[in-house]
Short mmCIF file of C-alpha atoms in Angstrom, two decimals:
data_model
loop_
_atom_site.label_atom_id
_atom_site.label_comp_id
_atom_site.label_asym_id
_atom_site.label_seq_id
_atom_site.Cartn_x
_atom_site.Cartn_y
_atom_site.Cartn_z
CA MET J 10 -0.01 -0.10 0.00
CA GLU J 11 1.40 3.46 -0.91
CA PHE J 12 0.90 6.31 1.37
CA VAL J 13 1.01 9.87 -0.07
CA ALA J 14 1.63 12.75 1.92
CA ASN J 15 -0.44 16.12 1.50
CA GLU J 16 1.16 18.79 -0.49
CA ASN J 17 4.33 20.55 1.43
CA LYS J 18 4.12 17.87 4.08
CA GLU J 19 6.62 14.93 4.74
CA LEU J 20 5.69 11.43 5.77
CA THR J 21 8.63 11.36 8.25
CA MET J 22 9.72 13.71 11.10
CA GLU J 23 12.72 13.66 13.34
CA LEU J 24 12.37 14.97 16.82
CA GLU J 25 14.80 14.67 19.70
CA GLU J 26 16.75 12.12 17.73
CA GLU J 27 13.52 9.89 17.38
CA VAL J 28 12.04 9.48 13.76
CA TYR J 29 8.20 9.33 13.56
CA VAL J 30 6.36 8.18 10.47
CA ARG J 31 3.11 9.65 9.32
CA ILE J 32 0.66 7.30 7.57
CA PRO J 33 -2.19 9.31 6.19
CA ILE J 34 -5.30 6.97 5.45
CA LYS J 35 -8.16 7.99 3.27
CA THR J 36 -11.47 7.02 4.73
CA ARG J 37 -15.13 7.47 3.70
CA THR J 38 -16.85 10.76 4.60
CA VAL J 39 -17.69 10.41 8.33
CA MET J 40 -21.42 11.06 8.83
CA ILE J 41 -23.59 12.13 11.84
CA GLY J 42 -24.21 9.11 13.95
CA ASP J 43 -21.21 7.01 12.84
CA SER J 44 -19.06 5.42 15.57
CA ILE J 45 -15.58 7.22 15.29
CA GLU J 46 -13.94 4.19 17.19
CA ASP J 47 -15.45 1.64 14.44
CA ILE J 48 -14.26 3.97 11.67
CA ALA J 49 -10.75 4.13 13.01
CA TYR J 50 -10.67 0.31 13.53
CA GLU J 51 -11.98 -0.29 10.19
CA TYR J 52 -9.48 1.65 8.40
CA THR J 53 -6.50 0.97 10.55
CA LYS J 54 -6.83 -2.66 11.15
CA GLY J 55 -3.46 -4.56 9.93
CA LEU J 56 -1.49 -1.33 10.04
CA LEU J 57 -1.16 -0.52 13.44
CA GLU J 58 1.79 -1.65 15.83
CA GLU J 59 2.18 -1.46 19.35
CA ASN J 60 2.24 1.98 20.71
CA ASP J 61 0.98 3.64 17.48
CA ILE J 62 -1.00 6.76 17.81
CA VAL J 63 -4.24 7.38 15.69
CA PHE J 64 -4.91 11.03 15.08
CA ILE J 65 -8.46 11.83 13.86
CA SER J 66 -9.80 15.49 12.75
CA GLU J 67 -11.60 17.17 15.28
CA LYS J 68 -14.46 17.90 12.80
CA CYS J 69 -14.79 14.24 11.96
CA VAL J 70 -15.22 13.64 15.72
CA ALA J 71 -17.71 16.29 16.24
CA ILE J 72 -19.58 15.22 13.25
CA SER J 73 -19.82 11.68 14.39
CA GLN J 74 -21.12 12.98 17.66
CA GLY J 75 -24.19 14.94 15.88
CA ARG J 76 -22.32 18.44 16.43
CA ALA J 77 -23.06 19.45 12.94
CA TYR J 78 -26.09 21.55 11.83
CA LYS J 79 -27.49 22.35 8.46
CA MET J 80 -27.37 26.00 7.69
CA SER J 81 -31.12 26.12 6.43
CA ASP J 82 -32.15 24.76 10.09
CA ILE J 83 -30.45 27.41 11.79
CA LYS J 84 -32.40 30.30 13.13
CA PRO J 85 -29.84 32.98 14.29
CA CYS J 86 -30.82 35.25 17.21
CA ARG J 87 -30.61 39.05 16.91
CA LEU J 88 -27.47 39.35 18.95
CA ALA J 89 -25.80 36.74 16.58
CA LYS J 90 -26.84 38.89 13.59
CA PHE J 91 -25.47 42.14 15.08
CA LEU J 92 -22.30 40.73 16.62
CA SER J 93 -21.34 38.68 13.35
CA LYS J 94 -20.99 42.17 11.38
CA PHE J 95 -17.91 43.09 13.59
CA VAL J 96 -16.02 40.03 13.21
CA TYR J 97 -12.80 40.10 11.15
CA LYS J 98 -13.20 38.47 7.74
CA SER J 99 -10.23 35.96 7.76
CA PRO J 100 -8.84 34.48 4.60
CA TYR J 101 -8.70 31.12 6.48
CA GLY J 102 -12.12 30.42 6.93
CA ILE J 103 -15.59 31.96 7.99
CA GLY J 104 -15.09 31.63 11.79
CA LEU J 105 -17.84 33.61 13.62
CA SER J 106 -18.48 36.17 10.88
CA ILE J 107 -21.78 34.87 9.85
CA PRO J 108 -24.72 35.00 11.98
CA GLU J 109 -25.23 31.26 12.14
CA THR J 110 -21.63 30.50 13.68
CA MET J 111 -22.07 33.26 15.96
CA HIS J 112 -25.34 31.85 17.05
CA PHE J 113 -23.66 28.77 18.13
CA ALA J 114 -20.70 30.65 19.84
CA ILE J 115 -23.53 32.05 21.90
CA LYS J 116 -25.21 28.97 22.72
CA GLU J 117 -21.96 27.18 23.40
CA CYS J 118 -20.22 29.87 25.48
CA GLY J 119 -23.12 32.00 26.90
CA VAL J 120 -24.29 35.41 26.27
CA ILE J 121 -22.33 37.07 29.10
CA ARG J 122 -18.82 35.61 28.04
CA ILE J 123 -19.72 36.28 24.44
CA LEU J 124 -20.45 40.04 25.17
CA ILE J 125 -17.29 40.39 27.35
CA ALA J 126 -15.27 38.74 24.72
CA ALA J 127 -16.77 41.24 22.11
CA PHE J 128 -16.52 44.23 24.22
CA LEU J 129 -12.62 43.74 25.13
CA ALA J 130 -11.90 42.73 21.55
CA ALA J 131 -13.46 45.96 20.25
CA ILE J 132 -10.96 47.85 22.61
CA PHE J 133 -7.91 45.91 22.11
CA THR J 134 -8.46 45.83 18.36
CA LYS J 135 -9.15 49.62 17.96
CA ILE J 136 -6.85 51.02 20.48
CA PHE J 137 -3.87 48.51 20.57
CA LYS J 138 -4.25 46.89 17.20
CA ILE J 139 -4.28 43.51 18.73
CA ARG J 140 -6.20 40.77 16.92
CA GLY J 141 -7.59 37.38 18.44
CA VAL J 142 -8.49 38.83 21.72
CA PHE J 143 -12.17 37.61 21.13
CA TYR J 144 -11.30 34.03 20.78
CA ARG J 145 -8.89 34.17 23.59
CA ILE J 146 -11.57 35.33 26.05
CA ALA J 147 -14.57 33.31 24.43
CA GLY J 148 -12.50 30.26 24.52
CA TYR J 149 -11.97 26.81 22.83
CA LYS J 150 -15.89 26.28 22.17
CA ALA J 151 -16.21 29.55 20.26
CA SER J 152 -12.81 29.19 18.27
CA SER J 153 -13.48 25.58 17.46
CA ILE J 154 -16.71 26.30 15.42
CA ASP J 155 -16.37 26.13 11.52
CA GLY J 156 -18.83 27.43 9.12
CA PRO J 157 -19.41 26.08 5.36
CA THR J 158 -16.68 26.75 2.97
CA SER J 159 -16.24 25.77 -0.61
CA CYS J 160 -13.46 23.57 0.19
CA THR J 161 -15.44 21.71 2.83
CA ILE J 162 -16.35 17.92 1.97
CA PRO J 163 -20.04 17.81 1.02
CA PRO J 164 -22.47 17.63 2.48
CA PHE J 165 -20.84 19.69 5.45
CA ASN J 166 -20.07 22.38 2.99
CA GLU J 167 -23.55 23.47 4.01
CA TYR J 168 -23.27 22.93 7.82
CA VAL J 169 -21.87 24.58 11.02
CA VAL J 170 -19.85 22.16 12.78
CA LEU J 171 -18.86 22.58 16.46
CA GLY J 172 -15.86 21.35 18.29
CA PRO J 173 -16.00 17.79 19.59
CA LYS J 174 -17.91 17.04 22.90
CA ASP J 175 -15.50 15.64 25.51
CA PRO J 176 -12.40 15.48 23.06
CA ASP J 177 -9.83 14.18 25.91
CA LEU J 178 -12.12 11.33 26.71
CA THR J 179 -12.62 10.51 23.06
CA ALA J 180 -9.02 10.70 22.42
CA LYS J 181 -8.09 8.30 25.22
CA LYS J 182 -10.28 5.38 23.78
CA ASN J 183 -8.54 2.41 22.36
CA ILE J 184 -9.38 1.23 18.94
#
C-alpha cells in the first residue's frame, strides 16, 4: 500500500533524535451518528503496531457526535446577527463572521462571556491593534466552530460544525 503525503508535508519527522512516520489514511466521509472508534478500527486494522497513535480530525469526531447543523435549519438570534457584522473576515475561514456560527458561539459559551469577549476585543483591536482577543476570551468552544466553505467536503459544506464534545475522553479510547 502506498501512502501519499499532503502537498508540502513529509511522511517522516525527526524530533529529539526519534524518527516518527506519519501514515495518512483516506476514509469514507464520516457522517452524523457514525462510531468514530469503528471507523478508526476499520481503516487502521492490520496497519497499527504496538504504541502507535491514531490522529483523527476534530471535525470528524464532532460530526460523528451529531455536532453538525444544517445551515438552512439554523435560526440565528438578533445578537448573533449584530455581533457577526464586527468579526474580522479572515482568509482562513468563516469563523464567527456569519450569524449562524455566531449563534452557536452564544449557545456554547453563553451570552455574558460572548459580550465580554466582544467588548474587550473591540477595545484591544481599535486602541492596541491586537487581533484574536475575542477568541482568547470566548475560549475553545467558540474558536472551534467552523462554518461552511467551498473547500469543505459535501454535505458538510452546508453545515456549521462545532468542536467535539469531551475531546480528551474521546482521544483516550482504544481502538
